[in-house]
mmCIF file of C-alpha atoms in Angstrom:
data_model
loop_
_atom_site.group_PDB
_atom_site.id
_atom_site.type_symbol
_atom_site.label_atom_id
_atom_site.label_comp_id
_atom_site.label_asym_id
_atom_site.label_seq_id
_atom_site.Cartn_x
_atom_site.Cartn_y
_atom_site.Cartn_z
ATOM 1 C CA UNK A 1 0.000 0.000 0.000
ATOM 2 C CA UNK A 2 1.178 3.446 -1.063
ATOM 3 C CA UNK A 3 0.079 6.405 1.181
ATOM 4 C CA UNK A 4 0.167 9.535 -0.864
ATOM 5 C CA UNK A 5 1.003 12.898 1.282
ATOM 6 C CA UNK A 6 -0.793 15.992 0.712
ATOM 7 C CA UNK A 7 0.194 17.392 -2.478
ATOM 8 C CA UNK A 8 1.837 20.976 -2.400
ATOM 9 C CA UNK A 9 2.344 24.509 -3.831
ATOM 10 C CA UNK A 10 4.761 27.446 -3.199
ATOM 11 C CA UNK A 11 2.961 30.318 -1.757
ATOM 12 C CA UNK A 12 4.354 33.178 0.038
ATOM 13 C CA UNK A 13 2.825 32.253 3.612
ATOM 14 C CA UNK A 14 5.246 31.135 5.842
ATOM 15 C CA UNK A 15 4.642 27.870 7.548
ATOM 16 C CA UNK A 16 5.944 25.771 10.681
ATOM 17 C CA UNK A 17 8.540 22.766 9.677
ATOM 18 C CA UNK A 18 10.165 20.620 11.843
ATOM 19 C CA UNK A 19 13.418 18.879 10.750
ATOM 20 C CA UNK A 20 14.452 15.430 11.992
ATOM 21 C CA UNK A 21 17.762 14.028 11.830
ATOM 22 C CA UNK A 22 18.990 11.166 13.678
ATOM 23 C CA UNK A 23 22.132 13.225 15.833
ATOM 24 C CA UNK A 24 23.152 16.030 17.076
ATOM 25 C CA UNK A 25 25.973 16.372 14.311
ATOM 26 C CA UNK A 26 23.542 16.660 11.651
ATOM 27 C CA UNK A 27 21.005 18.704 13.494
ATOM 28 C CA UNK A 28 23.651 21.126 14.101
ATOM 29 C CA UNK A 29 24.602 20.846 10.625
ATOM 30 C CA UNK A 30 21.496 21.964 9.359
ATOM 31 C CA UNK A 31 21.004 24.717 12.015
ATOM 32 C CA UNK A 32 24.516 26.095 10.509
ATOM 33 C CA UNK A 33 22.110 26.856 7.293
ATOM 34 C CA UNK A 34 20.328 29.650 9.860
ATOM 35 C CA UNK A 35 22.619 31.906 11.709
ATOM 36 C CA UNK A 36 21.055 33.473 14.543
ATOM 37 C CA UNK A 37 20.323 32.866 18.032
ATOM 38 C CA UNK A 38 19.171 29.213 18.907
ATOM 39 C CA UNK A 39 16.512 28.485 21.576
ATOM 40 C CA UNK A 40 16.348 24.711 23.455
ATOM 41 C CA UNK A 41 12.656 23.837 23.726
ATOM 42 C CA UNK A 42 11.935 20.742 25.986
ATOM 43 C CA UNK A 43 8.809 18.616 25.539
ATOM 44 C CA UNK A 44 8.253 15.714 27.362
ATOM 45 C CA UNK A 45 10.550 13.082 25.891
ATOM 46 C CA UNK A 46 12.297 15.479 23.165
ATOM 47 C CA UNK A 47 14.442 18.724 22.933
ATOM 48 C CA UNK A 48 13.804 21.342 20.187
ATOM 49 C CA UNK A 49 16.676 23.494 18.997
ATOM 50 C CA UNK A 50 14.654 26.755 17.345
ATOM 51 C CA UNK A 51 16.525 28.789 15.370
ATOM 52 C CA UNK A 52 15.597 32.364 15.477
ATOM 53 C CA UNK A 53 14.761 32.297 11.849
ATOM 54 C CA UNK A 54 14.137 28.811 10.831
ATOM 55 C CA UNK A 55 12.627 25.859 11.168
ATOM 56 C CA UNK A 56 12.249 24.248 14.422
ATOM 57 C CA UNK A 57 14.983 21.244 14.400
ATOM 58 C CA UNK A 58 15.558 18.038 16.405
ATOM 59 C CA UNK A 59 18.223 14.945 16.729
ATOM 60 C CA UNK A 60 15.238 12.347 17.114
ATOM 61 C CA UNK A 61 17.081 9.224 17.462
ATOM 62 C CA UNK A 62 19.159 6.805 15.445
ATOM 63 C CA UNK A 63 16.844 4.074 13.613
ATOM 64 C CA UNK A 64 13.025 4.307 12.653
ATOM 65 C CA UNK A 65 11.332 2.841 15.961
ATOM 66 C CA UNK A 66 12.967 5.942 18.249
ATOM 67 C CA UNK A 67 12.994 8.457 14.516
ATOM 68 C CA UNK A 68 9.104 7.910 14.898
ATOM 69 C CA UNK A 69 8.395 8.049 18.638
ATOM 70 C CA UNK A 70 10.331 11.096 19.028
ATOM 71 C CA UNK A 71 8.962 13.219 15.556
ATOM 72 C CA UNK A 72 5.244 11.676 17.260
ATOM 73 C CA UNK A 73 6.046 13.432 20.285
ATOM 74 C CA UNK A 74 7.100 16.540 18.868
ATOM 75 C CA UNK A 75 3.491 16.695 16.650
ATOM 76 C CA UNK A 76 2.120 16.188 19.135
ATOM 77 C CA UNK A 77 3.691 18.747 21.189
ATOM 78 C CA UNK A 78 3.374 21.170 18.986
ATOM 79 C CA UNK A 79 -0.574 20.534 18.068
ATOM 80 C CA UNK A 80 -1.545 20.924 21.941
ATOM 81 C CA UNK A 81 0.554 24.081 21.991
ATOM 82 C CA UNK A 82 -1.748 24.863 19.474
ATOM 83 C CA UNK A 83 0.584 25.522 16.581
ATOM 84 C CA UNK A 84 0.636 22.036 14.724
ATOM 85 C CA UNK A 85 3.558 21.460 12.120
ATOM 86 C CA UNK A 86 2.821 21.920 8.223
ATOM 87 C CA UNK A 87 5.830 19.513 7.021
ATOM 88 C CA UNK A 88 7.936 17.280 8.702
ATOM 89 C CA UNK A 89 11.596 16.851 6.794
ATOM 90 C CA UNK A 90 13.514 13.993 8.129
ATOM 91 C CA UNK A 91 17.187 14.867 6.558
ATOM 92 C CA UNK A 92 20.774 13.762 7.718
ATOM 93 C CA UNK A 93 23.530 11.753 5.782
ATOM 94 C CA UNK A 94 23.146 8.477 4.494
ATOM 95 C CA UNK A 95 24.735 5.545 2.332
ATOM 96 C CA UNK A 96 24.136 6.487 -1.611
ATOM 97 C CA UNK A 97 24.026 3.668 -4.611
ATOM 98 C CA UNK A 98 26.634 4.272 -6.768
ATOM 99 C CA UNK A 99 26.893 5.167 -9.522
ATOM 100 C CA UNK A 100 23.522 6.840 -9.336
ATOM 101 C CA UNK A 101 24.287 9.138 -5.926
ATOM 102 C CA UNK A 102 27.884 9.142 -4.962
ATOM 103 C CA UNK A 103 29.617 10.140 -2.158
ATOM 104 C CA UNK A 104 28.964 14.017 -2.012
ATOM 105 C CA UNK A 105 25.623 14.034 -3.528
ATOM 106 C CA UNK A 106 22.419 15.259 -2.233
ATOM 107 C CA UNK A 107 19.209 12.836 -3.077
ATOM 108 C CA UNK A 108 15.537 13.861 -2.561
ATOM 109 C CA UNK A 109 13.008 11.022 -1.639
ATOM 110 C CA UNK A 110 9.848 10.494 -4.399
ATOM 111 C CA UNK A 111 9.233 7.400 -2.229
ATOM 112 C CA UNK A 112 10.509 7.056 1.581
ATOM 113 C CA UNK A 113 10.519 3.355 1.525
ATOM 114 C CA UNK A 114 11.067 0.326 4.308
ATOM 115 C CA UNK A 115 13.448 -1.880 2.890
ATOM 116 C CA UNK A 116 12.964 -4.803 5.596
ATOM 117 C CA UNK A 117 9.690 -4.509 6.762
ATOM 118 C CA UNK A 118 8.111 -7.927 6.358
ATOM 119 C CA UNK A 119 8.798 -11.964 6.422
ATOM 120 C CA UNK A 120 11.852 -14.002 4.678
ATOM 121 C CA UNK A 121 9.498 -16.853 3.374
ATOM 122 C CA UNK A 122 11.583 -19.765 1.181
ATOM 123 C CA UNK A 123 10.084 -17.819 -1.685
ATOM 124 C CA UNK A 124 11.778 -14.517 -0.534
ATOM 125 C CA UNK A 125 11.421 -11.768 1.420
ATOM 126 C CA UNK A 126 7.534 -10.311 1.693
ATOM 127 C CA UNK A 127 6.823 -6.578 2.318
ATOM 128 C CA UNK A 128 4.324 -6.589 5.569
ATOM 129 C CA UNK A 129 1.767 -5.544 2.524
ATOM 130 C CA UNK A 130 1.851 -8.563 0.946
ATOM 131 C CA UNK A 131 0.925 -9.895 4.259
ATOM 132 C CA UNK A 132 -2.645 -8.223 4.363
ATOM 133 C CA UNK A 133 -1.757 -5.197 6.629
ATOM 134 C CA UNK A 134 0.321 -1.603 7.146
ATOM 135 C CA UNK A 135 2.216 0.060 4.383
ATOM 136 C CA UNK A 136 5.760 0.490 3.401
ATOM 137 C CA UNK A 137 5.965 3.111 1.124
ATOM 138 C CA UNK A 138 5.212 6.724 2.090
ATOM 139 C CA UNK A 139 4.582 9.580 -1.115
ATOM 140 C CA UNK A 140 6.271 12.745 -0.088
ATOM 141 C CA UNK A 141 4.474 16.160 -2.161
ATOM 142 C CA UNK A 142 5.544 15.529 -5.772
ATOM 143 C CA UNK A 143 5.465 19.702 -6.030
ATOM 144 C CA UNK A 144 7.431 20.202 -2.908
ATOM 145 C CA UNK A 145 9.798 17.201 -4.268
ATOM 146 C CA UNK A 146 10.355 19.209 -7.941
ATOM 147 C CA UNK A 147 11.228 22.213 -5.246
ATOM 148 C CA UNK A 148 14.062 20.854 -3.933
ATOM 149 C CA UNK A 149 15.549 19.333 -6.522
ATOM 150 C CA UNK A 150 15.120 22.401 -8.637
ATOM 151 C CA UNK A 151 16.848 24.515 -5.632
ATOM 152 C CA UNK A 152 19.523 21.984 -4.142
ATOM 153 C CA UNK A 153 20.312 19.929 -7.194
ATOM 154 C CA UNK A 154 19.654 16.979 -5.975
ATOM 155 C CA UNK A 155 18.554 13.685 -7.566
ATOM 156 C CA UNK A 156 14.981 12.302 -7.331
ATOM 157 C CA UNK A 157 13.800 8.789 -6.084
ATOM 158 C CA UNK A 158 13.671 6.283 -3.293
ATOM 159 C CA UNK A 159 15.133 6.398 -0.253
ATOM 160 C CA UNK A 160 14.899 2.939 1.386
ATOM 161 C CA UNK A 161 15.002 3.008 5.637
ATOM 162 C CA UNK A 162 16.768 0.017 7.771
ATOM 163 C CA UNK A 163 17.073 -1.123 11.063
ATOM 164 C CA UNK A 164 20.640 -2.274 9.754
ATOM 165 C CA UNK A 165 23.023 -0.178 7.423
ATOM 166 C CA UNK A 166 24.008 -2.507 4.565
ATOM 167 C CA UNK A 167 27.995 -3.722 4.525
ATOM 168 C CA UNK A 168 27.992 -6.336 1.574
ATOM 169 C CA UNK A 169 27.733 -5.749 -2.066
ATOM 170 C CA UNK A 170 25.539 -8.925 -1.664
ATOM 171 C CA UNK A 171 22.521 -7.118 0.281
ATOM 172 C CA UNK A 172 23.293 -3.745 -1.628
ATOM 173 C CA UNK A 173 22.244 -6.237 -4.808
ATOM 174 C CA UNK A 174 19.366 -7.601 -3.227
ATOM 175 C CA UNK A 175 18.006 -4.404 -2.216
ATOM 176 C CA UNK A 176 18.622 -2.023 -5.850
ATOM 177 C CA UNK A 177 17.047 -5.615 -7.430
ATOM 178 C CA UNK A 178 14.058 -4.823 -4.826
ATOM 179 C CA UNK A 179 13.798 -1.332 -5.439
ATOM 180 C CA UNK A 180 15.066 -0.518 -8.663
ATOM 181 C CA UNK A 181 14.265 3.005 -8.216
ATOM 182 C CA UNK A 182 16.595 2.848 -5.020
ATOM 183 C CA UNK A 183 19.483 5.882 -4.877
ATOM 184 C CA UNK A 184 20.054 6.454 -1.161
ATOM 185 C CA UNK A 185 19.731 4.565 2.115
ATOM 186 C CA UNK A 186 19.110 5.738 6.074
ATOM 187 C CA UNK A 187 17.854 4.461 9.108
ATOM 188 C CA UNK A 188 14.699 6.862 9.993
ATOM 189 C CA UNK A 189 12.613 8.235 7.208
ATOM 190 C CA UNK A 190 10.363 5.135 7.204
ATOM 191 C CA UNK A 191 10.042 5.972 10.839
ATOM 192 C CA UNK A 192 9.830 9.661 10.644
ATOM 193 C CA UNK A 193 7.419 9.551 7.675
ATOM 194 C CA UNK A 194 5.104 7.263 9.924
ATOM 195 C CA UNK A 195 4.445 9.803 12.386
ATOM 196 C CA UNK A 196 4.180 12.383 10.141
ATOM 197 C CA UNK A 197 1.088 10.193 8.435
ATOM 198 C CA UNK A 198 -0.499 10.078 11.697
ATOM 199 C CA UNK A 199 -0.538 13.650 12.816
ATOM 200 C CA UNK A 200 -1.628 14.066 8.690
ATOM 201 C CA UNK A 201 1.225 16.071 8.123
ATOM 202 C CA UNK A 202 3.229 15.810 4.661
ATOM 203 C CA UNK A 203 6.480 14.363 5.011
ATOM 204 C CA UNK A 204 9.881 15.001 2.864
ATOM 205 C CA UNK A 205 13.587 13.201 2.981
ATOM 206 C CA UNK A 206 16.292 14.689 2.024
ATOM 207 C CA UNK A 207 19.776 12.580 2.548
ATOM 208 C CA UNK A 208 23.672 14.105 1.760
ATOM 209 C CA UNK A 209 25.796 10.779 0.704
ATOM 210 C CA UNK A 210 28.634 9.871 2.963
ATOM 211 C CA UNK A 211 29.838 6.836 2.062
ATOM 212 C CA UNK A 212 28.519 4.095 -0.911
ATOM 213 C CA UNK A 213 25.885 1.369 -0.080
ATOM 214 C CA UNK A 214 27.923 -1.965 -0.130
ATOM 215 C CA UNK A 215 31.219 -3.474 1.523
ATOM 216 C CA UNK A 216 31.572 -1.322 4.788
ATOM 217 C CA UNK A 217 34.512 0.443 4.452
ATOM 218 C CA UNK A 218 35.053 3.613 6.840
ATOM 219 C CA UNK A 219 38.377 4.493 5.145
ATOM 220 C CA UNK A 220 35.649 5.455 2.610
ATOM 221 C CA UNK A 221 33.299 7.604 4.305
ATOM 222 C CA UNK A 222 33.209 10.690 3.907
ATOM 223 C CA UNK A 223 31.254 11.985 6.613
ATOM 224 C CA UNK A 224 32.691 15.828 6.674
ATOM 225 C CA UNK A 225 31.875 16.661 3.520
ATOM 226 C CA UNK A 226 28.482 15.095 3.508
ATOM 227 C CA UNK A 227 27.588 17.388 6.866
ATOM 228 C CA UNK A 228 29.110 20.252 4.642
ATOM 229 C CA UNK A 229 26.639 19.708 1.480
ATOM 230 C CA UNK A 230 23.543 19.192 4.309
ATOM 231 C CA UNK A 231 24.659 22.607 5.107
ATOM 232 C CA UNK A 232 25.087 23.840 2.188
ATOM 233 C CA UNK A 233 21.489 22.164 0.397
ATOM 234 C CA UNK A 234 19.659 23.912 3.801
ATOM 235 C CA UNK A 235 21.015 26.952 2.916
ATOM 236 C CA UNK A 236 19.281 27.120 -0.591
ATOM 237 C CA UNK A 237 15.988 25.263 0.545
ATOM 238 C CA UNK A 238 15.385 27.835 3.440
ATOM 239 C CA UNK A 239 13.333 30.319 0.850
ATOM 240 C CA UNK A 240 10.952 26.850 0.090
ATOM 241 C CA UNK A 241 10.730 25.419 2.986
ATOM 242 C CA UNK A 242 9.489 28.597 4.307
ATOM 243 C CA UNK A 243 7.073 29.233 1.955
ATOM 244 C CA UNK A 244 5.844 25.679 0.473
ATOM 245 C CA UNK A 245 1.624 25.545 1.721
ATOM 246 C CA UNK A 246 -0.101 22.303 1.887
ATOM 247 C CA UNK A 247 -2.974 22.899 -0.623
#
């Protein structure tokens, strides 16, 4: 099952995002995109870092199970203050498929996908859907997606979330023959992307590559200049971001 999110426009209203990495090192990251003062907010469960011109930001938690309970908290934080969220952008550094998005490159989730979110049956692996229940694929706004692209230059399509970062060329196969489409991998967009369905709030994913999907080599990574190009793609989204309207 495919759950579309609210499709978009740009508009010149300003609205309330919340970003959600996985740590502080990207959080900060992005916050370097908005100079300014920085407030700490504290919500039961979560602290919000709140830029003084920006949107809020917080380091939710590494893998989708803690990504989703604290983004839910947040929404829900937020909606009793009475000033729900518009968009929810779960961004950070991840592993990239070469040769589509190599190390460097910025990628933009169409589809924020769980990549093992079902049974191994001696037939295969079986999304949960195929099972009769939930969903594995979440539709961020195509128009918002075009933004961002458009602004940041980066690449268009899946972005598959895992409990487990691949290290073989053998899963990295298995998964890009599972999700053609695939270009980047994480740990929480699935997650974040969940609670952002239930509040009914559109959800985006935006990943810098740090290191190639396959044989985990750290020699390899390079996780600098991936927290650089966050930075840097943060810095050119913060005119849409700020101005993107749910329709």
């Amino acid at each position: 099952m495919v759950l579309p999110a609210e499709e978009g426009r740009l508009t010149t209203s300003s609205v309330r995002v919340l970003v959600a990495t996985a740590v502080p090192v990207e959080r900060d990251a992005v916050a370097e995109a908005f100079p300014g003062a920085r407030a700490q907010v504290t919500r039961p469960g979560i602290t919000l870092h709140r830029p003084s011109h920006g949107p809020d930001l917080l380091a939710a938690g590494v893998g989708p199970a803690l990504a989703a309970a604290s983004t839910a908290a947040a929404l829900t934080a937020a909606a009793l203050d009475g000033a729900p969220y518009a968009l929810v952008v779960s961004a950070g550094i991840g592993g990239g498929f070469a040769p589509h998005a190599p190390v460097g490159s910025l990628v933009v989730a169409d589809e924020i996908t769980a990549a093992d979110l079902g049974a191994e049956t001696a037939d295969g692996f079986l999304p949960v859907t195929e099972l009769g229940f939930g969903t594995v694929t979440h539709l961020p706004p195509a128009g918002l997606v075009g933004a961002v692209a458009a602004a940041t230059g980066a690449r268009a399509g899946t972005v598959l979330t895992g409990s487990t970062v691949t290290g073989t060329a053998e899963r990295a196969a298995l998964l890009r023959a599972r999700h053609p489409r695939a270009l980047a991998e994480g740990m929480e967009g699935f997650g974040v992307a969940e609670a952002a369905a239930a509040h009914g709030v559109p959800v985006l994913e935006l990943r810098a590559v740090s290191n190639p999907v396959g044989p985990r080599d750290r020699a390899a990574w390079r996780v600098g200049d991936a927290l650089a190009a966050l930075t840097d793609a943060f810095g050119k989204l913060a005119p849409v971001l700020t101005s993107w309207k749910p329709t």
